């Protein structure tokens, strides 16, 4: 029986390790895709080296600088739709709550990326005889700013902000509280208490062009709760889209994006 | 999204009412602590809820009944020739969920508190809320002889 238990634990650990390795592979793939392609080998035809005067060198630098300044982008440069992969994988890694989300953002002037994220979060968690359940959609709206926006490349680093909100019901079932000194038990149960949570996020991340119209990238989020009222019996423990009900949380998403043809 | 915030909070034990003692001397200086042995009992139990044999202990954390609307305490000063006062605390109580890691606790709102005056001169209610974070609830004054 001990042998079967060991097998079960070993199998579960192997499964989780395999998923972690797959996710690390995709992250490394994204990082590697940033590396510039090696330049083509030029022909070995000997050619004369022109020696430039200082005036000619200055003129060349001015011409290159002017060329960069004239690299202007139109207002609209495409729409991207994305889907978070980390939330799906996190479920199999034994997280206490699940979140599935998609996003849409628009490239404006190759610099500003207004973004809308829509997701669904849920939890059904039991610990120490108490069961907490909540499930609801959430949304975030915000903007990303492309660092090094003068480059045409789809691969870029970005910083940004989000405003998030979720209106949800939560429930709690417990065995009650038993008084160890005077005796007696006080019941505690929360039935579909309704609340609205709001928060804001500061984000930074990377988006990398992988193949044709496909991109992948990750986003790190620092979330600050604005509001999440509860009842006299208790506050919500989990907020869809935000995580555990605390003043601040860190979040992470790893997404695949597709640029719509236009 | 997954929050990377897997910090596990420790469970919270029973919420308790905080009682502090202040001693007045002939020079009107208020010092904290009782100058003699002090034992605090809960009525209808054999439990000693607080005990001190010196003058340095001035604060006591006392439990309140979950199911009753009041709890009675016996404060006994001295060992052989003791003197006692009876403290009655009335309150509203309800169970409150903190989190899945911390569990649930009882919350109380003190509605009234009365005490006899055999060695306690007077009493003030400092805070009516009894929560998991302890704050001073009742302050008792007695005159040192």
mmCIF file of C-alpha atoms in Angstrom:
data_model
loop_
_atom_site.group_PDB
_atom_site.id
_atom_site.type_symbol
_atom_site.label_atom_id
_atom_site.label_comp_id
_atom_site.label_asym_id
_atom_site.label_seq_id
_atom_site.Cartn_x
_atom_site.Cartn_y
_atom_site.Cartn_z
ATOM 1 C CA UNK A 1 0.000 0.000 0.000
ATOM 2 C CA UNK A 2 2.941 2.239 0.833
ATOM 3 C CA UNK A 3 4.408 1.310 -2.554
ATOM 4 C CA UNK A 4 1.180 2.384 -4.355
ATOM 5 C CA UNK A 5 1.125 5.669 -2.397
ATOM 6 C CA UNK A 6 4.756 6.341 -3.347
ATOM 7 C CA UNK A 7 3.895 5.579 -6.995
ATOM 8 C CA UNK A 8 0.936 7.977 -6.886
ATOM 9 C CA UNK A 9 2.979 10.803 -5.327
ATOM 10 C CA UNK A 10 5.859 10.173 -7.755
ATOM 11 C CA UNK A 11 3.441 10.194 -10.728
ATOM 12 C CA UNK A 12 1.851 13.482 -9.569
ATOM 13 C CA UNK A 13 5.275 15.134 -9.069
ATOM 14 C CA UNK A 14 6.424 13.909 -12.530
ATOM 15 C CA UNK A 15 3.267 15.336 -14.114
ATOM 16 C CA UNK A 16 3.756 18.739 -12.498
ATOM 17 C CA UNK A 17 7.467 18.786 -13.393
ATOM 18 C CA UNK A 18 6.634 17.937 -17.018
ATOM 19 C CA UNK A 19 4.184 20.854 -17.247
ATOM 20 C CA UNK A 20 6.720 23.227 -15.675
ATOM 21 C CA UNK A 21 9.335 22.128 -18.229
ATOM 22 C CA UNK A 22 6.891 22.704 -21.115
ATOM 23 C CA UNK A 23 6.110 26.215 -19.849
ATOM 24 C CA UNK A 24 9.838 27.006 -19.362
ATOM 25 C CA UNK A 25 10.418 25.828 -22.958
ATOM 26 C CA UNK A 26 7.928 28.373 -24.291
ATOM 27 C CA UNK A 27 9.417 31.145 -22.147
ATOM 28 C CA UNK A 28 12.943 30.337 -23.417
ATOM 29 C CA UNK A 29 11.593 30.194 -26.993
ATOM 30 C CA UNK A 30 10.170 33.694 -26.551
ATOM 31 C CA UNK A 31 13.461 35.032 -25.172
ATOM 32 C CA UNK A 32 15.471 33.390 -27.961
ATOM 33 C CA UNK A 33 13.213 34.890 -30.637
ATOM 34 C CA UNK A 34 14.445 38.325 -29.545
ATOM 35 C CA UNK A 35 18.001 37.556 -30.649
ATOM 36 C CA UNK A 36 18.788 39.311 -33.889
ATOM 37 C CA UNK A 37 19.275 37.096 -36.929
ATOM 38 C CA UNK A 38 22.897 36.653 -37.912
ATOM 39 C CA UNK A 39 23.812 38.890 -40.802
ATOM 40 C CA UNK A 40 24.254 37.350 -44.210
ATOM 41 C CA UNK A 41 27.843 36.539 -45.282
ATOM 42 C CA UNK A 42 28.903 39.081 -47.835
ATOM 43 C CA UNK A 43 30.816 38.175 -50.944
ATOM 44 C CA UNK A 44 34.571 38.312 -50.755
ATOM 45 C CA UNK A 45 34.944 40.533 -53.784
ATOM 46 C CA UNK A 46 37.607 42.974 -52.818
ATOM 47 C CA UNK A 47 36.588 46.590 -53.091
ATOM 48 C CA UNK A 48 38.184 49.885 -52.562
ATOM 49 C CA UNK A 49 37.784 51.452 -49.132
ATOM 50 C CA UNK A 50 36.791 55.054 -49.450
ATOM 51 C CA UNK A 51 38.459 57.321 -46.951
ATOM 52 C CA UNK A 52 36.035 60.048 -45.889
ATOM 53 C CA UNK A 53 36.970 63.461 -44.748
ATOM 54 C CA UNK A 54 35.614 64.763 -41.462
ATOM 55 C CA UNK A 55 33.099 66.932 -43.308
ATOM 56 C CA UNK A 56 31.836 63.928 -45.266
ATOM 57 C CA UNK A 57 31.505 61.905 -42.063
ATOM 58 C CA UNK A 58 29.472 64.692 -40.429
ATOM 59 C CA UNK A 59 27.231 64.939 -43.471
ATOM 60 C CA UNK A 60 26.647 61.177 -43.415
ATOM 61 C CA UNK A 61 25.688 61.242 -39.750
ATOM 62 C CA UNK A 62 23.236 64.090 -40.378
ATOM 63 C CA UNK A 63 21.672 62.175 -43.264
ATOM 64 C CA UNK A 64 21.235 59.020 -41.110
ATOM 65 C CA UNK A 65 19.705 61.036 -38.273
ATOM 66 C CA UNK A 66 17.293 62.754 -40.643
ATOM 67 C CA UNK A 67 16.305 59.344 -42.044
ATOM 68 C CA UNK A 68 15.398 58.133 -38.539
ATOM 69 C CA UNK A 69 13.358 61.261 -37.836
ATOM 70 C CA UNK A 70 11.320 60.745 -40.977
ATOM 71 C CA UNK A 71 10.340 57.155 -39.877
ATOM 72 C CA UNK A 72 6.768 58.046 -39.005
ATOM 73 C CA UNK A 73 3.866 55.732 -38.300
ATOM 74 C CA UNK A 74 0.229 56.133 -39.161
ATOM 75 C CA UNK A 75 -2.330 56.378 -36.369
ATOM 76 C CA UNK A 76 -3.674 52.836 -36.789
ATOM 77 C CA UNK A 77 -1.217 49.969 -37.176
ATOM 78 C CA UNK A 78 -3.210 46.847 -36.452
ATOM 79 C CA UNK A 79 -5.294 44.938 -33.945
ATOM 80 C CA UNK A 80 -3.998 42.067 -31.848
ATOM 81 C CA UNK A 81 -6.034 39.411 -30.098
ATOM 82 C CA UNK A 82 -4.474 37.318 -27.385
ATOM 83 C CA UNK A 83 -5.157 34.404 -25.083
ATOM 84 C CA UNK A 84 -3.523 33.681 -21.752
ATOM 85 C CA UNK A 85 -1.807 30.311 -21.516
ATOM 86 C CA UNK A 86 -0.506 30.603 -17.962
ATOM 87 C CA UNK A 87 -3.950 30.523 -16.366
ATOM 88 C CA UNK A 88 -4.750 27.251 -18.127
ATOM 89 C CA UNK A 89 -1.418 25.708 -17.134
ATOM 90 C CA UNK A 90 -1.694 26.968 -13.573
ATOM 91 C CA UNK A 91 -4.796 24.866 -13.053
ATOM 92 C CA UNK A 92 -2.753 21.705 -13.634
ATOM 93 C CA UNK A 93 -0.024 22.957 -11.317
ATOM 94 C CA UNK A 94 -2.427 22.721 -8.402
ATOM 95 C CA UNK A 95 -3.461 26.348 -8.002
ATOM 96 C CA UNK A 96 -6.396 26.982 -5.664
ATOM 97 C CA UNK A 97 -8.144 29.089 -8.308
ATOM 98 C CA UNK A 98 -8.447 29.194 -12.106
ATOM 99 C CA UNK A 99 -8.477 32.127 -14.485
ATOM 100 C CA UNK A 100 -8.997 32.134 -18.238
ATOM 101 C CA UNK A 101 -8.628 35.334 -20.209
ATOM 102 C CA UNK A 102 -8.437 36.839 -23.672
ATOM 103 C CA UNK A 103 -7.335 40.282 -24.735
ATOM 104 C CA UNK A 104 -7.567 42.726 -27.581
ATOM 105 C CA UNK A 105 -5.300 45.712 -28.173
ATOM 106 C CA UNK A 106 -4.774 48.270 -30.905
ATOM 107 C CA UNK A 107 -1.496 49.645 -32.189
ATOM 108 C CA UNK A 108 -1.680 53.426 -32.333
ATOM 109 C CA UNK A 109 1.270 55.268 -33.813
ATOM 110 C CA UNK A 110 3.412 52.228 -33.007
ATOM 111 C CA UNK A 111 3.643 53.659 -29.505
ATOM 112 C CA UNK A 112 0.366 53.378 -27.631
ATOM 113 C CA UNK A 113 -1.560 50.136 -27.277
ATOM 114 C CA UNK A 114 -4.989 50.562 -25.657
ATOM 115 C CA UNK A 115 -5.944 47.160 -24.342
ATOM 116 C CA UNK A 116 -9.077 45.395 -23.120
ATOM 117 C CA UNK A 117 -8.798 42.110 -21.219
ATOM 118 C CA UNK A 118 -11.766 39.860 -20.458
ATOM 119 C CA UNK A 119 -11.514 36.831 -18.249
ATOM 120 C CA UNK A 120 -13.322 34.327 -16.087
ATOM 121 C CA UNK A 121 -12.071 33.366 -12.641
ATOM 122 C CA UNK A 122 -13.300 30.671 -10.329
ATOM 123 C CA UNK A 123 -12.430 28.801 -7.174
ATOM 124 C CA UNK A 124 -13.871 25.903 -5.221
ATOM 125 C CA UNK A 125 -11.445 25.376 -2.382
ATOM 126 C CA UNK A 126 -11.752 23.320 0.784
ATOM 127 C CA UNK A 127 -9.420 23.599 3.741
ATOM 128 C CA UNK A 128 -9.798 22.650 7.402
ATOM 129 C CA UNK A 129 -13.454 21.780 6.955
ATOM 130 C CA UNK A 130 -14.348 25.109 5.269
ATOM 131 C CA UNK A 131 -15.309 25.396 1.593
ATOM 132 C CA UNK A 132 -15.112 28.666 -0.311
ATOM 133 C CA UNK A 133 -16.642 29.065 -3.767
ATOM 134 C CA UNK A 134 -16.746 31.981 -6.168
ATOM 135 C CA UNK A 135 -16.850 32.316 -9.940
ATOM 136 C CA UNK A 136 -17.418 35.344 -12.127
ATOM 137 C CA UNK A 137 -16.136 37.202 -15.154
ATOM 138 C CA UNK A 138 -13.795 40.146 -14.800
ATOM 139 C CA UNK A 139 -12.375 42.742 -17.087
ATOM 140 C CA UNK A 140 -9.395 45.076 -17.261
ATOM 141 C CA UNK A 141 -8.924 48.129 -19.402
ATOM 142 C CA UNK A 142 -5.726 50.061 -19.857
ATOM 143 C CA UNK A 143 -2.836 51.013 -22.040
ATOM 144 C CA UNK A 144 0.606 49.697 -22.902
ATOM 145 C CA UNK A 145 3.454 51.915 -23.986
ATOM 146 C CA UNK A 146 6.009 50.475 -26.386
ATOM 147 C CA UNK A 147 9.562 51.153 -25.375
ATOM 148 C CA UNK A 148 11.738 51.974 -28.413
ATOM 149 C CA UNK A 149 8.651 52.865 -30.400
ATOM 150 C CA UNK A 150 10.688 54.197 -33.338
ATOM 151 C CA UNK A 151 11.505 50.673 -34.479
ATOM 152 C CA UNK A 152 9.147 48.897 -36.862
ATOM 153 C CA UNK A 153 9.722 45.543 -35.207
ATOM 154 C CA UNK A 154 6.698 43.822 -33.661
ATOM 155 C CA UNK A 155 8.940 42.565 -30.870
ATOM 156 C CA UNK A 156 9.091 45.021 -28.044
ATOM 157 C CA UNK A 157 9.209 45.693 -24.357
ATOM 158 C CA UNK A 158 6.339 47.603 -22.819
ATOM 159 C CA UNK A 159 5.081 49.187 -19.635
ATOM 160 C CA UNK A 160 1.513 50.061 -18.862
ATOM 161 C CA UNK A 161 -1.402 50.258 -16.473
ATOM 162 C CA UNK A 162 -4.801 48.610 -16.043
ATOM 163 C CA UNK A 163 -8.039 49.253 -14.216
ATOM 164 C CA UNK A 164 -9.810 46.051 -13.259
ATOM 165 C CA UNK A 165 -13.264 45.197 -11.985
ATOM 166 C CA UNK A 166 -15.309 42.146 -11.118
ATOM 167 C CA UNK A 167 -18.836 41.783 -9.768
ATOM 168 C CA UNK A 168 -19.247 38.391 -8.166
ATOM 169 C CA UNK A 169 -20.981 36.255 -5.559
ATOM 170 C CA UNK A 170 -19.097 34.198 -3.007
ATOM 171 C CA UNK A 171 -20.170 31.448 -0.622
ATOM 172 C CA UNK A 172 -18.659 29.848 2.432
ATOM 173 C CA UNK A 173 -19.589 26.657 4.234
ATOM 174 C CA UNK A 174 -18.024 25.852 7.603
ATOM 175 C CA UNK A 175 -18.617 23.516 10.505
ATOM 176 C CA UNK A 176 -19.082 26.530 12.783
ATOM 177 C CA UNK A 177 -17.052 27.694 15.776
ATOM 178 C CA UNK A 178 -17.003 25.533 18.888
ATOM 179 C CA UNK A 179 -16.318 27.156 22.249
ATOM 180 C CA UNK A 180 -13.644 25.112 24.012
ATOM 181 C CA UNK A 181 -14.190 26.839 27.393
ATOM 182 C CA UNK A 182 -17.937 27.255 27.900
ATOM 183 C CA UNK A 183 -19.137 24.803 25.208
ATOM 184 C CA UNK A 184 -21.615 25.395 22.419
ATOM 185 C CA UNK A 185 -21.193 25.945 18.677
ATOM 186 C CA UNK A 186 -21.878 29.073 16.632
ATOM 187 C CA UNK A 187 -22.767 28.380 12.974
ATOM 188 C CA UNK A 188 -20.998 30.274 10.189
ATOM 189 C CA UNK A 189 -22.198 30.208 6.604
ATOM 190 C CA UNK A 190 -22.166 32.767 3.792
ATOM 191 C CA UNK A 191 -24.724 32.207 1.029
ATOM 192 C CA UNK A 192 -24.048 33.943 -2.278
ATOM 193 C CA UNK A 193 -22.926 37.246 -0.828
ATOM 194 C CA UNK A 194 -22.670 39.773 -3.625
ATOM 195 C CA UNK A 195 -19.879 42.290 -3.934
ATOM 196 C CA UNK A 196 -17.945 44.347 -6.471
ATOM 197 C CA UNK A 197 -14.158 44.497 -6.446
ATOM 198 C CA UNK A 198 -12.020 47.127 -8.166
ATOM 199 C CA UNK A 199 -8.285 47.374 -8.515
ATOM 200 C CA UNK A 200 -5.541 48.896 -10.613
ATOM 201 C CA UNK A 201 -2.352 47.365 -11.996
ATOM 202 C CA UNK A 202 1.058 48.507 -13.109
ATOM 203 C CA UNK A 203 2.387 46.161 -15.756
ATOM 204 C CA UNK A 204 5.528 45.495 -17.709
ATOM 205 C CA UNK A 205 6.306 42.800 -20.186
ATOM 206 C CA UNK A 206 7.563 41.665 -23.523
ATOM 207 C CA UNK A 207 5.936 40.713 -26.785
ATOM 208 C CA UNK A 208 7.978 38.846 -29.365
ATOM 209 C CA UNK A 209 7.269 38.147 -33.012
ATOM 210 C CA UNK A 210 7.473 34.386 -33.462
ATOM 211 C CA UNK A 211 6.112 33.528 -36.911
ATOM 212 C CA UNK A 212 4.125 35.527 -39.498
ATOM 213 C CA UNK A 213 1.264 37.125 -37.551
ATOM 214 C CA UNK A 214 1.918 35.186 -34.369
ATOM 215 C CA UNK A 215 3.477 36.694 -31.281
ATOM 216 C CA UNK A 216 4.075 35.468 -27.761
ATOM 217 C CA UNK A 217 4.880 37.281 -24.593
ATOM 218 C CA UNK A 218 4.578 37.577 -20.867
ATOM 219 C CA UNK A 219 3.332 40.297 -18.538
ATOM 220 C CA UNK A 220 4.198 40.896 -14.906
ATOM 221 C CA UNK A 221 1.557 42.760 -12.909
ATOM 222 C CA UNK A 222 1.609 44.615 -9.607
ATOM 223 C CA UNK A 223 -2.000 44.843 -8.479
ATOM 224 C CA UNK A 224 -3.419 47.180 -5.856
ATOM 225 C CA UNK A 225 -6.902 46.699 -4.510
ATOM 226 C CA UNK A 226 -9.213 49.710 -4.463
ATOM 227 C CA UNK A 227 -12.358 48.141 -3.079
ATOM 228 C CA UNK A 228 -13.744 44.708 -2.151
ATOM 229 C CA UNK A 229 -16.433 45.006 0.502
ATOM 230 C CA UNK A 230 -17.769 41.980 2.314
ATOM 231 C CA UNK A 231 -20.484 41.217 4.849
ATOM 232 C CA UNK A 232 -20.409 41.092 8.649
ATOM 233 C CA UNK A 233 -19.833 37.331 8.326
ATOM 234 C CA UNK A 234 -16.697 37.828 6.266
ATOM 235 C CA UNK A 235 -14.933 39.451 3.339
ATOM 236 C CA UNK A 236 -14.336 37.624 0.035
ATOM 237 C CA UNK A 237 -11.202 35.499 0.116
ATOM 238 C CA UNK A 238 -10.682 35.278 -3.659
ATOM 239 C CA UNK A 239 -11.402 38.037 -6.221
ATOM 240 C CA UNK A 240 -11.684 36.876 -9.873
ATOM 241 C CA UNK A 241 -8.959 38.551 -11.913
ATOM 242 C CA UNK A 242 -7.127 39.837 -8.835
ATOM 243 C CA UNK A 243 -6.333 36.781 -6.753
ATOM 244 C CA UNK A 244 -6.425 36.534 -2.984
ATOM 245 C CA UNK A 245 -8.095 39.482 -1.306
ATOM 246 C CA UNK A 246 -5.117 41.491 -0.080
ATOM 247 C CA UNK A 247 -3.970 45.096 -0.399
ATOM 248 C CA UNK A 248 -1.476 44.110 -3.103
ATOM 249 C CA UNK A 249 -0.754 41.124 -5.294
ATOM 250 C CA UNK A 250 1.705 40.144 -7.998
ATOM 251 C CA UNK A 251 0.332 38.507 -11.126
ATOM 252 C CA UNK A 252 1.718 36.891 -14.248
ATOM 253 C CA UNK A 253 0.287 36.067 -17.645
ATOM 254 C CA UNK A 254 1.884 34.310 -20.576
ATOM 255 C CA UNK A 255 -0.035 34.904 -23.787
ATOM 256 C CA UNK A 256 -0.099 34.081 -27.455
ATOM 257 C CA UNK A 257 -1.169 36.876 -29.802
ATOM 258 C CA UNK A 258 -2.412 37.061 -33.360
ATOM 259 C CA UNK A 259 -2.270 40.243 -35.408
ATOM 260 C CA UNK A 260 -5.391 40.566 -37.519
ATOM 261 C CA UNK A 261 -4.664 41.293 -41.187
ATOM 262 C CA UNK A 262 -5.603 44.826 -42.201
ATOM 263 C CA UNK B 1 -3.956 35.533 -14.429
ATOM 264 C CA UNK B 2 -2.297 33.853 -11.553
ATOM 265 C CA UNK B 3 -1.176 35.836 -8.540
ATOM 266 C CA UNK B 4 2.272 34.923 -7.335
ATOM 267 C CA UNK B 5 1.297 35.621 -3.783
ATOM 268 C CA UNK B 6 1.275 32.158 -2.191
ATOM 269 C CA UNK B 7 2.144 33.378 1.275
ATOM 270 C CA UNK B 8 0.386 31.236 3.781
ATOM 271 C CA UNK B 9 -1.125 33.139 6.711
ATOM 272 C CA UNK B 10 -1.143 31.385 10.046
ATOM 273 C CA UNK B 11 -4.468 30.577 11.647
ATOM 274 C CA UNK B 12 -5.753 33.056 14.207
ATOM 275 C CA UNK B 13 -6.561 31.779 17.686
ATOM 276 C CA UNK B 14 -9.537 32.889 19.753
ATOM 277 C CA UNK B 15 -10.219 36.641 19.914
ATOM 278 C CA UNK B 16 -9.890 37.947 23.453
ATOM 279 C CA UNK B 17 -10.888 41.031 25.390
ATOM 280 C CA UNK B 18 -7.966 43.046 26.737
ATOM 281 C CA UNK B 19 -8.123 44.249 30.334
ATOM 282 C CA UNK B 20 -5.542 46.634 31.795
ATOM 283 C CA UNK B 21 -4.953 47.637 35.425
ATOM 284 C CA UNK B 22 -3.849 51.045 36.621
ATOM 285 C CA UNK B 23 -2.779 51.729 40.209
ATOM 286 C CA UNK B 24 -3.110 55.089 41.937
ATOM 287 C CA UNK B 25 -0.756 55.916 44.797
ATOM 288 C CA UNK B 26 -0.999 58.616 47.499
ATOM 289 C CA UNK B 27 0.975 61.001 45.306
ATOM 290 C CA UNK B 28 -1.661 60.589 42.559
ATOM 291 C CA UNK B 29 0.821 58.999 40.173
ATOM 292 C CA UNK B 30 -0.862 56.366 38.073
ATOM 293 C CA UNK B 31 1.241 53.263 37.623
ATOM 294 C CA UNK B 32 0.286 50.190 35.700
ATOM 295 C CA UNK B 33 -0.009 46.833 37.457
ATOM 296 C CA UNK B 34 -1.458 45.340 40.605
ATOM 297 C CA UNK B 35 0.726 45.412 43.705
ATOM 298 C CA UNK B 36 -0.359 41.976 44.886
ATOM 299 C CA UNK B 37 -1.210 38.544 43.539
ATOM 300 C CA UNK B 38 -4.117 38.687 41.112
ATOM 301 C CA UNK B 39 -6.139 35.769 39.769
ATOM 302 C CA UNK B 40 -8.983 36.074 37.276
ATOM 303 C CA UNK B 41 -11.589 33.308 37.036
ATOM 304 C CA UNK B 42 -14.513 32.803 34.708
ATOM 305 C CA UNK B 43 -17.823 32.094 36.434
ATOM 306 C CA UNK B 44 -19.224 28.607 35.849
ATOM 307 C CA UNK B 45 -15.794 27.208 35.014
ATOM 308 C CA UNK B 46 -12.757 26.137 37.018
ATOM 309 C CA UNK B 47 -10.467 27.963 34.619
ATOM 310 C CA UNK B 48 -7.962 30.527 35.811
ATOM 311 C CA UNK B 49 -7.954 32.897 32.879
ATOM 312 C CA UNK B 50 -5.283 35.251 34.167
ATOM 313 C CA UNK B 51 -2.803 35.145 36.991
ATOM 314 C CA UNK B 52 0.099 37.270 38.177
ATOM 315 C CA UNK B 53 2.115 37.381 41.325
ATOM 316 C CA UNK B 54 3.934 40.630 40.796
ATOM 317 C CA UNK B 55 3.340 44.254 40.028
ATOM 318 C CA UNK B 56 4.777 44.187 36.547
ATOM 319 C CA UNK B 57 1.862 42.416 34.871
ATOM 320 C CA UNK B 58 -0.748 44.982 33.998
ATOM 321 C CA UNK B 59 -2.644 43.592 30.984
ATOM 322 C CA UNK B 60 -4.722 40.451 30.662
ATOM 323 C CA UNK B 61 -6.350 38.879 27.613
ATOM 324 C CA UNK B 62 -9.631 37.246 28.572
ATOM 325 C CA UNK B 63 -11.884 35.028 26.418
ATOM 326 C CA UNK B 64 -15.600 35.703 26.066
ATOM 327 C CA UNK B 65 -18.285 33.055 25.695
ATOM 328 C CA UNK B 66 -19.311 32.323 22.110
ATOM 329 C CA UNK B 67 -22.957 31.506 22.711
ATOM 330 C CA UNK B 68 -23.934 33.674 25.706
ATOM 331 C CA UNK B 69 -24.642 37.391 25.557
ATOM 332 C CA UNK B 70 -22.500 38.112 28.630
ATOM 333 C CA UNK B 71 -19.513 36.696 30.516
ATOM 334 C CA UNK B 72 -18.827 37.048 34.260
ATOM 335 C CA UNK B 73 -15.293 37.208 35.666
ATOM 336 C CA UNK B 74 -14.097 37.039 39.283
ATOM 337 C CA UNK B 75 -11.034 39.180 40.001
ATOM 338 C CA UNK B 76 -9.299 38.027 43.191
ATOM 339 C CA UNK B 77 -6.509 40.111 44.678
ATOM 340 C CA UNK B 78 -4.270 38.608 47.326
ATOM 341 C CA UNK B 79 -3.498 35.049 48.337
ATOM 342 C CA UNK B 80 -4.563 34.259 51.897
ATOM 343 C CA UNK B 81 -6.536 37.403 52.796
ATOM 344 C CA UNK B 82 -7.956 38.009 49.366
ATOM 345 C CA UNK B 83 -10.518 40.504 48.184
ATOM 346 C CA UNK B 84 -12.661 39.935 45.072
ATOM 347 C CA UNK B 85 -14.562 41.989 42.566
ATOM 348 C CA UNK B 86 -17.042 40.718 39.984
ATOM 349 C CA UNK B 87 -16.868 41.991 36.407
ATOM 350 C CA UNK B 88 -19.857 41.481 34.085
ATOM 351 C CA UNK B 89 -19.343 42.148 30.372
ATOM 352 C CA UNK B 90 -22.358 42.209 28.031
ATOM 353 C CA UNK B 91 -21.898 42.078 24.261
ATOM 354 C CA UNK B 92 -23.145 41.111 20.827
ATOM 355 C CA UNK B 93 -21.193 38.228 19.312
ATOM 356 C CA UNK B 94 -21.010 36.792 15.819
ATOM 357 C CA UNK B 95 -18.717 34.484 13.849
ATOM 358 C CA UNK B 96 -16.492 36.110 11.230
ATOM 359 C CA UNK B 97 -14.526 34.507 8.376
ATOM 360 C CA UNK B 98 -10.991 35.870 7.955
ATOM 361 C CA UNK B 99 -9.465 33.732 5.193
ATOM 362 C CA UNK B 100 -8.967 30.101 4.205
ATOM 363 C CA UNK B 101 -5.560 30.087 5.922
ATOM 364 C CA UNK B 102 -6.480 32.074 9.028
ATOM 365 C CA UNK B 103 -9.870 30.439 9.514
ATOM 366 C CA UNK B 104 -12.801 32.009 11.368
ATOM 367 C CA UNK B 105 -13.031 33.807 14.712
ATOM 368 C CA UNK B 106 -15.666 35.387 16.945
ATOM 369 C CA UNK B 107 -16.165 39.134 16.873
ATOM 370 C CA UNK B 108 -17.718 40.998 19.813
ATOM 371 C CA UNK B 109 -19.137 44.457 20.377
ATOM 372 C CA UNK B 110 -19.244 45.290 24.089
ATOM 373 C CA UNK B 111 -22.576 46.885 24.923
ATOM 374 C CA UNK B 112 -22.065 47.295 28.678
ATOM 375 C CA UNK B 113 -19.597 46.434 31.468
ATOM 376 C CA UNK B 114 -20.130 46.660 35.237
ATOM 377 C CA UNK B 115 -17.872 45.872 38.202
ATOM 378 C CA UNK B 116 -18.170 45.781 41.981
ATOM 379 C CA UNK B 117 -15.885 48.079 43.972
ATOM 380 C CA UNK B 118 -14.135 46.100 46.709
ATOM 381 C CA UNK B 119 -10.635 46.888 45.464
ATOM 382 C CA UNK B 120 -11.410 48.377 42.027
ATOM 383 C CA UNK B 121 -12.180 52.103 42.220
ATOM 384 C CA UNK B 122 -13.609 52.655 38.788
ATOM 385 C CA UNK B 123 -13.564 51.326 35.229
ATOM 386 C CA UNK B 124 -13.524 52.832 31.719
ATOM 387 C CA UNK B 125 -14.530 51.185 28.442
ATOM 388 C CA UNK B 126 -11.729 52.194 26.079
ATOM 389 C CA UNK B 127 -12.837 50.263 22.987
ATOM 390 C CA UNK B 128 -16.041 48.289 22.480
ATOM 391 C CA UNK B 129 -14.686 46.225 19.553
ATOM 392 C CA UNK B 130 -13.080 42.891 20.348
ATOM 393 C CA UNK B 131 -11.283 41.700 17.224
ATOM 394 C CA UNK B 132 -8.406 39.428 16.234
ATOM 395 C CA UNK B 133 -6.006 42.346 16.559
ATOM 396 C CA UNK B 134 -5.883 43.069 20.286
ATOM 397 C CA UNK B 135 -6.593 46.568 21.469
ATOM 398 C CA UNK B 136 -7.274 47.766 25.007
ATOM 399 C CA UNK B 137 -10.972 47.253 25.793
ATOM 400 C CA UNK B 138 -11.442 47.860 29.554
ATOM 401 C CA UNK B 139 -9.267 49.880 31.921
ATOM 402 C CA UNK B 140 -9.595 49.249 35.686
ATOM 403 C CA UNK B 141 -8.231 51.577 38.332
ATOM 404 C CA UNK B 142 -7.544 50.718 41.963
ATOM 405 C CA UNK B 143 -5.979 52.605 44.842
ATOM 406 C CA UNK B 144 -2.842 51.113 46.407
ATOM 407 C CA UNK B 145 -2.943 51.086 50.207
#
